[in-house]
């Protein structure tokens, strides 16, 4: 019911076969993704913290979800019921958590497809309970608390009152509390806000008896705090996406020691290679995306390469270029690059490998124009330039 239309689905299907018509692709190394997950699962286990694998940046890829399950995540979290449906269709039976507060229009699917959802609105929880009652089941609820980042969350002083109401619903199981930082405002998880979450858990238990099982402290941005040796208090779960996929933490975007940062790479092809002036000519207005091109005074000719990839496929600002290639501009379908450094090496048809930040990964993963290729260990793709080997 909540699956993607079949034609779109076909396009975005992860495949281990070669691309029939070539084209831009993501190469996904499941071994590396699984390694990243087991490393973080084990490091956090020592702190008494479990890991929920967040699949939202992978469009609910069953292959990636299964790699994480093998590595020991305790459940899968996604912000979209459509992605949960994809994983359920692939016979994944692990606990599924909707990590965005449900839309009232989707409560039916939420109760059917997920075990638990993160919530902040009583009207939504009431609906979830009604639907669960009809279906003769119980739906788990984690209440999200606002601790300063100003995205989702109940203000701490409202929490007790809310829990009192939630406990009255016949088909809702109150599971615990959570918070999410570093997303809207970049507020860093630290000893202060994490102690506040722990203290809230203690105070709820003191008021209502021991009802707080889950205390979900946050996302990949919590890793620095969690692994720094501080007392992690009552926090017993983190929800990790970016760190498992890209091997880096999102606050400074630094690589995490011992993790692979190249588990997923983007391959794109040169479709035009010409010597051209570096400066445009004619009367200059706005470019396709409203950019005003600054005249940086550059003179003379450059070797300009165009790659067959654009804003429909990727966030160009999130691409990590091989040294010596410099992005000049990106439109819907064209990525324009100064390739003077590779004059004579690059040719029309050359495939170049790029690394991605989270924003670029999200856009490529969800673009129907990008094939997603699961790499088999024996496959050694012929790629001429890569960040590592030039
Ligand atoms: C996206 C998201 C996560 C995962 O964040 P990463 O930075 O990818 O680890 C966790 N929790 C919530 C509520 C999210 O929306």
mmCIF file of C-alpha atoms and ligand atoms in Angstrom:
data_model
loop_
_atom_site.group_PDB
_atom_site.id
_atom_site.type_symbol
_atom_site.label_atom_id
_atom_site.label_comp_id
_atom_site.label_asym_id
_atom_site.label_seq_id
_atom_site.Cartn_x
_atom_site.Cartn_y
_atom_site.Cartn_z
ATOM 1 C CA UNK A 1 0.000 0.000 0.000
ATOM 2 C CA UNK A 2 2.816 2.348 0.874
ATOM 3 C CA UNK A 3 5.302 1.011 -1.618
ATOM 4 C CA UNK A 4 6.804 3.168 -4.290
ATOM 5 C CA UNK A 5 5.247 2.869 -7.744
ATOM 6 C CA UNK A 6 6.656 -0.214 -9.514
ATOM 7 C CA UNK A 7 8.426 1.690 -12.293
ATOM 8 C CA UNK A 8 10.246 3.997 -9.872
ATOM 9 C CA UNK A 9 11.089 1.054 -7.713
ATOM 10 C CA UNK A 10 12.662 -0.816 -10.579
ATOM 11 C CA UNK A 11 14.975 2.115 -11.220
ATOM 12 C CA UNK A 12 16.203 2.420 -7.706
ATOM 13 C CA UNK A 13 16.523 -1.277 -7.035
ATOM 14 C CA UNK A 14 19.890 -2.260 -5.705
ATOM 15 C CA UNK A 15 21.447 -4.673 -8.092
ATOM 16 C CA UNK A 16 24.573 -6.751 -8.115
ATOM 17 C CA UNK A 17 24.579 -6.971 -11.909
ATOM 18 C CA UNK A 18 26.447 -4.561 -14.071
ATOM 19 C CA UNK A 19 24.525 -1.528 -15.259
ATOM 20 C CA UNK A 20 22.826 -2.437 -18.529
ATOM 21 C CA UNK A 21 23.243 1.004 -20.040
ATOM 22 C CA UNK A 22 26.156 2.347 -18.083
ATOM 23 C CA UNK A 23 25.484 5.670 -16.434
ATOM 24 C CA UNK A 24 26.246 7.176 -13.064
ATOM 25 C CA UNK A 25 26.228 4.759 -10.189
ATOM 26 C CA UNK A 26 26.840 4.314 -6.533
ATOM 27 C CA UNK A 27 29.138 1.455 -5.709
ATOM 28 C CA UNK A 28 28.262 0.040 -2.320
ATOM 29 C CA UNK A 29 30.678 -2.163 -0.430
ATOM 30 C CA UNK A 30 28.577 -4.126 2.046
ATOM 31 C CA UNK A 31 31.634 -5.569 3.770
ATOM 32 C CA UNK A 32 32.826 -2.092 4.658
ATOM 33 C CA UNK A 33 29.350 -0.986 5.726
ATOM 34 C CA UNK A 34 29.038 -4.061 7.916
ATOM 35 C CA UNK A 35 32.510 -3.476 9.376
ATOM 36 C CA UNK A 36 31.584 0.111 10.299
ATOM 37 C CA UNK A 37 28.440 -1.114 12.011
ATOM 38 C CA UNK A 38 30.090 -3.877 14.026
ATOM 39 C CA UNK A 39 32.882 -1.526 15.132
ATOM 40 C CA UNK A 40 30.423 1.021 16.500
ATOM 41 C CA UNK A 41 28.066 -1.635 17.910
ATOM 42 C CA UNK A 42 30.995 -3.129 19.860
ATOM 43 C CA UNK A 43 32.456 0.165 21.037
ATOM 44 C CA UNK A 44 29.053 1.346 22.273
ATOM 45 C CA UNK A 45 28.173 -2.019 23.815
ATOM 46 C CA UNK A 46 30.964 -1.396 26.336
ATOM 47 C CA UNK A 47 29.034 1.697 27.438
ATOM 48 C CA UNK A 48 25.759 -0.184 27.662
ATOM 49 C CA UNK A 49 24.457 1.575 24.555
ATOM 50 C CA UNK A 50 22.644 -0.283 21.769
ATOM 51 C CA UNK A 51 22.562 0.838 18.147
ATOM 52 C CA UNK A 52 19.518 1.381 15.966
ATOM 53 C CA UNK A 53 20.572 1.461 12.303
ATOM 54 C CA UNK A 54 19.002 4.420 10.497
ATOM 55 C CA UNK A 55 18.167 3.508 6.898
ATOM 56 C CA UNK A 56 16.569 6.751 5.721
ATOM 57 C CA UNK A 57 19.552 7.842 3.614
ATOM 58 C CA UNK A 58 19.495 4.494 1.795
ATOM 59 C CA UNK A 59 15.848 4.559 0.744
ATOM 60 C CA UNK A 60 15.329 1.596 3.062
ATOM 61 C CA UNK A 61 17.839 -0.623 1.286
ATOM 62 C CA UNK A 62 17.241 -4.214 2.449
ATOM 63 C CA UNK A 63 20.827 -5.164 1.548
ATOM 64 C CA UNK A 64 22.275 -2.459 3.780
ATOM 65 C CA UNK A 65 19.734 -3.155 6.529
ATOM 66 C CA UNK A 66 20.710 -6.832 6.489
ATOM 67 C CA UNK A 67 24.414 -5.967 6.637
ATOM 68 C CA UNK A 68 23.717 -3.931 9.769
ATOM 69 C CA UNK A 69 21.570 -6.668 11.280
ATOM 70 C CA UNK A 70 24.474 -9.098 10.813
ATOM 71 C CA UNK A 71 26.663 -6.554 12.600
ATOM 72 C CA UNK A 72 24.409 -6.474 15.650
ATOM 73 C CA UNK A 73 22.093 -3.460 15.478
ATOM 74 C CA UNK A 74 19.048 -3.966 17.708
ATOM 75 C CA UNK A 75 16.569 -2.489 15.274
ATOM 76 C CA UNK A 76 16.120 -0.321 12.207
ATOM 77 C CA UNK A 77 14.935 3.255 12.226
ATOM 78 C CA UNK A 78 13.554 5.183 9.293
ATOM 79 C CA UNK A 79 11.724 8.461 8.898
ATOM 80 C CA UNK A 80 9.479 7.192 6.060
ATOM 81 C CA UNK A 81 6.891 4.430 6.176
ATOM 82 C CA UNK A 82 7.543 3.802 2.470
ATOM 83 C CA UNK A 83 11.109 2.759 3.314
ATOM 84 C CA UNK A 84 9.875 0.562 6.144
ATOM 85 C CA UNK A 85 7.500 -1.076 3.644
ATOM 86 C CA UNK A 86 10.430 -1.777 1.308
ATOM 87 C CA UNK A 87 12.280 -3.545 4.116
ATOM 88 C CA UNK A 88 9.194 -5.453 5.271
ATOM 89 C CA UNK A 89 8.611 -6.548 1.642
ATOM 90 C CA UNK A 90 12.152 -7.913 1.700
ATOM 91 C CA UNK A 91 11.140 -10.081 4.686
ATOM 92 C CA UNK A 92 13.079 -8.127 7.276
ATOM 93 C CA UNK A 93 11.395 -8.931 10.576
ATOM 94 C CA UNK A 94 13.632 -6.956 12.967
ATOM 95 C CA UNK A 95 12.047 -4.231 15.090
ATOM 96 C CA UNK A 96 11.277 -1.170 12.957
ATOM 97 C CA UNK A 97 11.103 2.269 14.475
ATOM 98 C CA UNK A 98 9.567 5.291 12.780
ATOM 99 C CA UNK A 99 11.955 8.042 13.867
ATOM 100 C CA UNK A 100 9.847 10.940 12.654
ATOM 101 C CA UNK A 101 6.584 11.696 14.433
ATOM 102 C CA UNK A 102 3.834 9.998 12.386
ATOM 103 C CA UNK A 103 1.447 11.855 10.098
ATOM 104 C CA UNK A 104 -2.134 11.352 11.239
ATOM 105 C CA UNK A 105 -2.931 10.399 7.637
ATOM 106 C CA UNK A 106 -0.475 7.469 7.900
ATOM 107 C CA UNK A 107 -1.195 6.060 11.355
ATOM 108 C CA UNK A 108 -2.684 2.908 9.862
ATOM 109 C CA UNK A 109 0.526 2.076 7.992
ATOM 110 C CA UNK A 110 2.638 3.075 10.990
ATOM 111 C CA UNK A 111 0.861 0.580 13.248
ATOM 112 C CA UNK A 112 0.931 -2.143 10.598
ATOM 113 C CA UNK A 113 4.551 -1.770 9.545
ATOM 114 C CA UNK A 114 6.459 -0.533 12.581
ATOM 115 C CA UNK A 115 6.797 -1.698 16.157
ATOM 116 C CA UNK A 116 7.586 1.664 17.681
ATOM 117 C CA UNK A 117 7.309 5.302 16.671
ATOM 118 C CA UNK A 118 8.853 8.486 18.037
ATOM 119 C CA UNK A 119 6.150 10.928 19.050
ATOM 120 C CA UNK A 120 5.565 14.447 20.300
ATOM 121 C CA UNK A 121 1.821 15.002 19.775
ATOM 122 C CA UNK A 122 -0.939 13.565 21.947
ATOM 123 C CA UNK A 123 -3.494 13.716 19.110
ATOM 124 C CA UNK A 124 -1.275 11.426 17.040
ATOM 125 C CA UNK A 125 -0.711 8.969 19.877
ATOM 126 C CA UNK A 126 -4.479 8.835 20.465
ATOM 127 C CA UNK A 127 -4.984 7.854 16.812
ATOM 128 C CA UNK A 128 -2.197 5.275 17.024
ATOM 129 C CA UNK A 129 -3.932 3.727 20.014
ATOM 130 C CA UNK A 130 -7.303 3.631 18.232
ATOM 131 C CA UNK A 131 -5.792 1.935 15.181
ATOM 132 C CA UNK A 132 -3.808 -0.513 17.326
ATOM 133 C CA UNK A 133 -6.997 -1.389 19.191
ATOM 134 C CA UNK A 134 -8.784 -2.138 15.915
ATOM 135 C CA UNK A 135 -5.878 -4.306 14.831
ATOM 136 C CA UNK A 136 -5.750 -5.952 18.215
ATOM 137 C CA UNK A 137 -2.125 -5.063 18.818
ATOM 138 C CA UNK A 138 0.030 -2.755 20.896
ATOM 139 C CA UNK A 139 2.154 0.043 19.442
ATOM 140 C CA UNK A 140 5.287 1.256 21.213
ATOM 141 C CA UNK A 141 5.874 4.957 21.746
ATOM 142 C CA UNK A 142 9.070 6.832 22.552
ATOM 143 C CA UNK A 143 8.495 10.461 23.506
ATOM 144 C CA UNK A 144 11.005 12.893 22.044
ATOM 145 C CA UNK A 145 12.202 15.690 24.306
ATOM 146 C CA UNK A 146 13.365 19.137 23.172
ATOM 147 C CA UNK A 147 16.839 19.833 24.542
ATOM 148 C CA UNK A 148 17.803 22.895 22.557
ATOM 149 C CA UNK A 149 18.220 22.007 18.872
ATOM 150 C CA UNK A 150 14.648 23.187 18.190
ATOM 151 C CA UNK A 151 13.499 20.478 15.844
ATOM 152 C CA UNK A 152 11.058 17.887 17.221
ATOM 153 C CA UNK A 153 10.476 17.409 20.925
ATOM 154 C CA UNK A 154 8.251 18.034 23.914
ATOM 155 C CA UNK A 155 9.465 20.814 26.204
ATOM 156 C CA UNK A 156 10.912 19.089 29.314
ATOM 157 C CA UNK A 157 8.475 20.792 31.701
ATOM 158 C CA UNK A 158 5.537 19.364 29.706
ATOM 159 C CA UNK A 159 6.847 15.800 29.701
ATOM 160 C CA UNK A 160 5.284 14.432 32.872
ATOM 161 C CA UNK A 161 1.847 15.731 31.994
ATOM 162 C CA UNK A 162 2.146 14.129 28.550
ATOM 163 C CA UNK A 163 3.241 10.774 29.960
ATOM 164 C CA UNK A 164 0.313 10.790 32.359
ATOM 165 C CA UNK A 165 -2.005 10.996 29.315
ATOM 166 C CA UNK A 166 -0.051 8.476 27.234
ATOM 167 C CA UNK A 167 -0.257 5.878 29.989
ATOM 168 C CA UNK A 168 -4.068 6.029 29.760
ATOM 169 C CA UNK A 169 -4.175 4.772 26.160
ATOM 170 C CA UNK A 170 -5.172 1.115 26.087
ATOM 171 C CA UNK A 171 -3.087 0.027 23.090
ATOM 172 C CA UNK A 172 0.031 2.138 23.512
ATOM 173 C CA UNK A 173 3.124 0.901 25.304
ATOM 174 C CA UNK A 174 5.235 3.751 26.655
ATOM 175 C CA UNK A 175 8.811 2.660 25.939
ATOM 176 C CA UNK A 176 10.864 5.629 27.050
ATOM 177 C CA UNK A 177 12.272 8.947 25.939
ATOM 178 C CA UNK A 178 14.675 10.253 23.347
ATOM 179 C CA UNK A 179 16.156 13.398 21.957
ATOM 180 C CA UNK A 180 17.671 14.597 18.717
ATOM 181 C CA UNK A 181 20.391 17.238 18.549
ATOM 182 C CA UNK A 182 22.758 18.672 15.951
ATOM 183 C CA UNK A 183 20.182 18.547 13.149
ATOM 184 C CA UNK A 184 18.342 21.842 12.896
ATOM 185 C CA UNK A 185 20.628 24.128 14.864
ATOM 186 C CA UNK A 186 23.850 22.162 15.249
ATOM 187 C CA UNK A 187 23.528 21.970 19.055
ATOM 188 C CA UNK A 188 26.212 19.476 20.166
ATOM 189 C CA UNK A 189 25.385 16.564 22.440
ATOM 190 C CA UNK A 190 27.431 17.067 25.618
ATOM 191 C CA UNK A 191 27.546 16.106 29.275
ATOM 192 C CA UNK A 192 25.064 18.805 30.118
ATOM 193 C CA UNK A 193 22.215 17.994 27.750
ATOM 194 C CA UNK A 194 22.772 14.245 28.047
ATOM 195 C CA UNK A 195 22.710 14.465 31.881
ATOM 196 C CA UNK A 196 19.466 16.363 31.538
ATOM 197 C CA UNK A 197 17.989 13.483 29.527
ATOM 198 C CA UNK A 198 19.190 10.984 32.137
ATOM 199 C CA UNK A 199 17.721 13.096 34.922
ATOM 200 C CA UNK A 200 14.379 13.223 33.089
ATOM 201 C CA UNK A 201 14.375 9.405 32.883
ATOM 202 C CA UNK A 202 15.073 9.197 36.622
ATOM 203 C CA UNK A 203 12.375 11.673 37.454
ATOM 204 C CA UNK A 204 9.773 9.861 35.319
ATOM 205 C CA UNK A 205 10.614 6.576 37.047
ATOM 206 C CA UNK A 206 10.389 8.280 40.434
ATOM 207 C CA UNK A 207 6.921 9.578 39.609
ATOM 208 C CA UNK A 208 5.385 6.641 37.746
ATOM 209 C CA UNK A 209 7.479 3.634 38.805
ATOM 210 C CA UNK A 210 10.133 2.062 36.559
ATOM 211 C CA UNK A 211 8.574 2.633 33.140
ATOM 212 C CA UNK A 212 11.477 4.128 31.182
ATOM 213 C CA UNK A 213 13.208 1.329 29.288
ATOM 214 C CA UNK A 214 14.649 3.148 26.312
ATOM 215 C CA UNK A 215 16.659 6.350 26.634
ATOM 216 C CA UNK A 216 17.681 7.139 23.075
ATOM 217 C CA UNK A 217 20.328 9.850 23.269
ATOM 218 C CA UNK A 218 20.603 10.871 19.637
ATOM 219 C CA UNK A 219 22.304 10.291 16.304
ATOM 220 C CA UNK A 220 25.830 10.039 14.877
ATOM 221 C CA UNK A 221 26.606 13.456 16.375
ATOM 222 C CA UNK A 222 26.470 11.779 19.824
ATOM 223 C CA UNK A 223 29.436 9.496 19.152
ATOM 224 C CA UNK A 224 32.101 11.956 20.289
ATOM 225 C CA UNK A 225 30.305 12.357 23.590
ATOM 226 C CA UNK A 226 29.444 8.662 24.000
ATOM 227 C CA UNK A 227 32.969 7.376 23.313
ATOM 228 C CA UNK A 228 34.873 10.085 25.162
ATOM 229 C CA UNK A 229 34.949 8.196 28.448
ATOM 230 C CA UNK A 230 32.341 10.347 30.204
ATOM 231 C CA UNK A 231 29.614 8.765 32.278
ATOM 232 C CA UNK A 232 26.842 8.028 29.799
ATOM 233 C CA UNK A 233 24.223 7.871 32.544
ATOM 234 C CA UNK A 234 20.938 6.323 31.523
ATOM 235 C CA UNK A 235 21.450 6.693 27.786
ATOM 236 C CA UNK A 236 21.154 3.142 26.434
ATOM 237 C CA UNK A 237 20.513 3.652 22.718
ATOM 238 C CA UNK A 238 21.808 5.716 19.797
ATOM 239 C CA UNK A 239 20.343 5.911 16.308
ATOM 240 C CA UNK A 240 23.125 5.858 13.732
ATOM 241 C CA UNK A 241 22.981 6.457 9.995
ATOM 242 C CA UNK A 242 25.739 8.691 8.639
ATOM 243 C CA UNK A 243 28.526 7.210 10.778
ATOM 244 C CA UNK A 244 27.713 3.677 9.650
ATOM 245 C CA UNK A 245 27.533 4.643 5.978
ATOM 246 C CA UNK A 246 30.304 7.230 5.658
ATOM 247 C CA UNK A 247 32.548 6.407 8.634
ATOM 248 C CA UNK A 248 32.542 9.968 9.897
ATOM 249 C CA UNK A 249 30.928 11.961 12.662
ATOM 250 C CA UNK A 250 28.723 14.853 11.614
ATOM 251 C CA UNK A 251 29.793 17.648 13.989
ATOM 252 C CA UNK A 252 33.209 18.277 12.432
ATOM 253 C CA UNK A 253 32.782 15.723 9.619
ATOM 254 C CA UNK A 254 35.942 13.992 10.759
ATOM 255 C CA UNK A 255 36.674 10.361 9.919
ATOM 256 C CA UNK A 256 36.146 7.984 12.840
ATOM 257 C CA UNK A 257 39.265 5.936 13.547
ATOM 258 C CA UNK A 258 39.017 2.334 12.380
ATOM 259 C CA UNK A 259 36.016 2.947 10.114
ATOM 260 C CA UNK A 260 35.826 2.950 6.326
ATOM 261 C CA UNK A 261 35.037 6.314 4.760
ATOM 262 C CA UNK A 262 34.849 4.875 1.248
ATOM 263 C CA UNK A 263 32.137 2.244 1.664
ATOM 264 C CA UNK A 264 29.998 4.111 -0.851
ATOM 265 C CA UNK A 265 31.436 5.909 -3.875
ATOM 266 C CA UNK A 266 29.900 7.666 -6.843
ATOM 267 C CA UNK A 267 31.092 7.019 -10.393
ATOM 268 C CA UNK A 268 30.321 9.532 -13.158
ATOM 269 C CA UNK A 269 31.386 9.834 -16.768
ATOM 270 C CA UNK A 270 32.930 12.642 -18.846
ATOM 271 C CA UNK A 271 30.695 13.623 -21.782
ATOM 272 C CA UNK A 272 32.503 16.710 -23.006
ATOM 273 C CA UNK A 273 36.128 17.760 -22.813
ATOM 274 C CA UNK A 274 37.190 21.006 -24.434
ATOM 275 C CA UNK A 275 39.641 23.819 -24.160
ATOM 276 C CA UNK A 276 37.547 26.876 -23.370
ATOM 277 C CA UNK A 277 38.006 30.355 -21.957
ATOM 278 C CA UNK A 278 37.608 30.437 -18.204
ATOM 279 C CA UNK A 279 35.360 33.503 -18.477
ATOM 280 C CA UNK A 280 31.886 33.592 -20.013
ATOM 281 C CA UNK A 281 31.045 36.281 -22.529
ATOM 282 C CA UNK A 282 27.862 38.192 -23.396
ATOM 283 C CA UNK A 283 25.491 40.063 -21.085
ATOM 284 C CA UNK A 284 25.451 38.244 -17.760
ATOM 285 C CA UNK A 285 22.261 37.642 -15.723
ATOM 286 C CA UNK A 286 21.400 34.818 -13.306
ATOM 287 C CA UNK A 287 22.397 31.228 -14.094
ATOM 288 C CA UNK A 288 19.924 28.311 -14.017
ATOM 289 C CA UNK A 289 19.807 28.059 -10.235
ATOM 290 C CA UNK A 290 19.918 31.767 -9.514
ATOM 291 C CA UNK A 291 23.671 31.898 -9.084
ATOM 292 C CA UNK A 292 25.415 35.080 -10.005
ATOM 293 C CA UNK A 293 28.792 34.168 -11.392
ATOM 294 C CA UNK A 294 31.499 36.218 -9.752
ATOM 295 C CA UNK A 295 34.191 37.407 -12.101
ATOM 296 C CA UNK A 296 37.307 36.203 -10.315
ATOM 297 C CA UNK A 297 39.545 37.818 -12.861
ATOM 298 C CA UNK A 298 40.813 34.514 -14.247
ATOM 299 C CA UNK A 299 42.108 34.814 -17.758
ATOM 300 C CA UNK A 300 42.973 32.486 -20.523
ATOM 301 C CA UNK A 301 41.925 28.973 -21.430
ATOM 302 C CA UNK A 302 41.261 25.941 -19.288
ATOM 303 C CA UNK A 303 40.488 22.312 -19.980
ATOM 304 C CA UNK A 304 36.815 22.115 -19.166
ATOM 305 C CA UNK A 305 35.219 18.729 -18.518
ATOM 306 C CA UNK A 306 31.499 18.062 -18.253
ATOM 307 C CA UNK A 307 30.278 15.059 -16.286
ATOM 308 C CA UNK A 308 26.856 13.549 -16.955
ATOM 309 C CA UNK A 309 25.525 14.217 -13.511
ATOM 310 C CA UNK A 310 23.703 17.207 -12.078
ATOM 311 C CA UNK A 311 21.489 18.558 -9.373
ATOM 312 C CA UNK A 312 18.827 15.968 -10.144
ATOM 313 C CA UNK A 313 21.310 13.338 -9.055
ATOM 314 C CA UNK A 314 23.567 14.813 -6.426
ATOM 315 C CA UNK A 315 24.222 17.806 -4.188
ATOM 316 C CA UNK A 316 27.301 19.067 -6.057
ATOM 317 C CA UNK A 317 28.596 20.863 -2.949
ATOM 318 C CA UNK A 318 28.749 17.522 -1.158
ATOM 319 C CA UNK A 319 31.038 15.821 -3.670
ATOM 320 C CA UNK A 320 34.628 15.161 -2.722
ATOM 321 C CA UNK A 321 36.690 15.639 -5.879
ATOM 322 C CA UNK A 322 39.936 13.890 -6.668
ATOM 323 C CA UNK A 323 42.845 16.291 -6.155
ATOM 324 C CA UNK A 324 43.367 18.486 -9.181
ATOM 325 C CA UNK A 325 39.739 18.531 -10.328
ATOM 326 C CA UNK A 326 37.859 21.672 -9.421
ATOM 327 C CA UNK A 327 34.114 22.178 -9.622
ATOM 328 C CA UNK A 328 33.117 25.253 -11.606
ATOM 329 C CA UNK A 329 29.341 24.911 -11.770
ATOM 330 C CA UNK A 330 26.459 22.455 -11.733
ATOM 331 C CA UNK A 331 23.091 22.603 -13.470
ATOM 332 C CA UNK A 332 20.287 20.021 -13.530
ATOM 333 C CA UNK A 333 22.198 17.520 -15.632
ATOM 334 C CA UNK A 334 25.733 18.845 -16.066
ATOM 335 C CA UNK A 335 28.653 19.081 -13.694
ATOM 336 C CA UNK A 336 31.244 21.494 -15.081
ATOM 337 C CA UNK A 337 34.791 20.964 -13.878
ATOM 338 C CA UNK A 338 38.194 22.540 -14.417
ATOM 339 C CA UNK A 339 40.245 19.539 -15.489
ATOM 340 C CA UNK A 340 43.336 21.393 -16.693
ATOM 341 C CA UNK A 341 45.469 19.289 -14.367
ATOM 342 C CA UNK A 342 44.389 16.144 -16.223
ATOM 343 C CA UNK A 343 44.798 17.418 -19.788
ATOM 344 C CA UNK A 344 45.745 14.374 -21.796
ATOM 345 C CA UNK A 345 44.672 11.906 -19.076
ATOM 346 C CA UNK A 346 40.938 12.497 -19.021
ATOM 347 C CA UNK A 347 39.008 11.537 -22.123
ATOM 348 C CA UNK A 348 35.384 11.601 -23.158
ATOM 349 C CA UNK A 349 34.017 8.419 -21.613
ATOM 350 C CA UNK A 350 36.441 8.363 -18.664
ATOM 351 C CA UNK A 351 34.769 7.388 -15.424
ATOM 352 C CA UNK A 352 35.790 9.263 -12.306
ATOM 353 C CA UNK A 353 35.154 8.206 -8.766
ATOM 354 C CA UNK A 354 33.921 10.677 -6.163
ATOM 355 C CA UNK A 355 33.381 10.435 -2.465
ATOM 356 C CA UNK A 356 30.267 11.911 -0.914
ATOM 357 C CA UNK A 357 29.183 13.760 2.160
ATOM 358 C CA UNK A 358 25.813 13.049 3.766
ATOM 359 C CA UNK A 359 23.912 15.545 1.651
ATOM 360 C CA UNK A 360 25.365 14.189 -1.586
ATOM 361 C CA UNK A 361 24.747 10.620 -0.448
ATOM 362 C CA UNK A 362 21.117 11.351 0.377
ATOM 363 C CA UNK A 363 20.474 12.902 -3.044
ATOM 364 C CA UNK A 364 22.261 10.181 -5.032
ATOM 365 C CA UNK A 365 20.594 7.388 -3.079
ATOM 366 C CA UNK A 366 17.151 8.838 -3.691
ATOM 367 C CA UNK A 367 17.730 9.801 -7.326
ATOM 368 C CA UNK A 368 16.129 7.378 -9.777
ATOM 369 C CA UNK A 369 18.883 8.239 -12.278
ATOM 370 C CA UNK A 370 21.664 6.721 -10.209
ATOM 371 C CA UNK A 371 22.112 2.952 -10.227
ATOM 372 C CA UNK A 372 22.970 1.378 -6.909
ATOM 373 C CA UNK A 373 25.473 -1.401 -7.317
ATOM 374 C CA UNK A 374 26.355 -3.787 -4.536
ATOM 375 C CA UNK A 375 30.018 -4.619 -5.041
ATOM 376 C CA UNK A 376 30.996 -8.232 -4.970
ATOM 377 C CA UNK A 377 34.409 -8.712 -3.348
ATOM 378 C CA UNK A 378 35.929 -10.049 -6.583
ATOM 379 C CA UNK A 379 34.677 -7.155 -8.685
ATOM 380 C CA UNK A 380 37.423 -4.684 -9.422
ATOM 381 C CA UNK A 381 35.826 -1.825 -11.293
ATOM 382 C CA UNK A 382 38.022 -0.060 -13.773
ATOM 383 C CA UNK A 383 38.113 3.485 -12.562
ATOM 384 C CA UNK A 384 40.802 5.747 -13.811
ATOM 385 C CA UNK A 385 40.811 8.475 -11.208
ATOM 386 C CA UNK A 386 39.945 8.056 -7.611
ATOM 387 C CA UNK A 387 40.549 10.036 -4.467
ATOM 388 C CA UNK A 388 42.891 7.360 -3.198
ATOM 389 C CA UNK A 389 44.963 6.535 -6.223
ATOM 390 C CA UNK A 390 45.970 9.808 -7.783
HETATM 391 C C1 LIG B 1 18.292 11.029 10.664
HETATM 392 C C2 LIG B 1 18.048 10.755 12.084
HETATM 393 C C3 LIG B 1 18.962 9.990 12.812
HETATM 394 C C4 LIG B 1 20.256 9.487 12.224
HETATM 395 O O1 LIG B 1 21.141 10.544 12.067
HETATM 396 P P1 LIG B 1 22.655 10.313 11.545
HETATM 397 O O2 LIG B 1 23.296 11.627 11.735
HETATM 398 O O3 LIG B 1 22.548 9.888 10.128
HETATM 399 O O4 LIG B 1 23.245 9.263 12.405
HETATM 400 C C5 LIG B 1 18.655 9.706 14.136
HETATM 401 N N1 LIG B 1 17.523 10.168 14.702
HETATM 402 C C6 LIG B 1 16.626 10.910 14.045
HETATM 403 C C7 LIG B 1 15.396 11.373 14.746
HETATM 404 C C8 LIG B 1 16.859 11.235 12.700
HETATM 405 O O5 LIG B 1 15.965 11.980 12.048
#
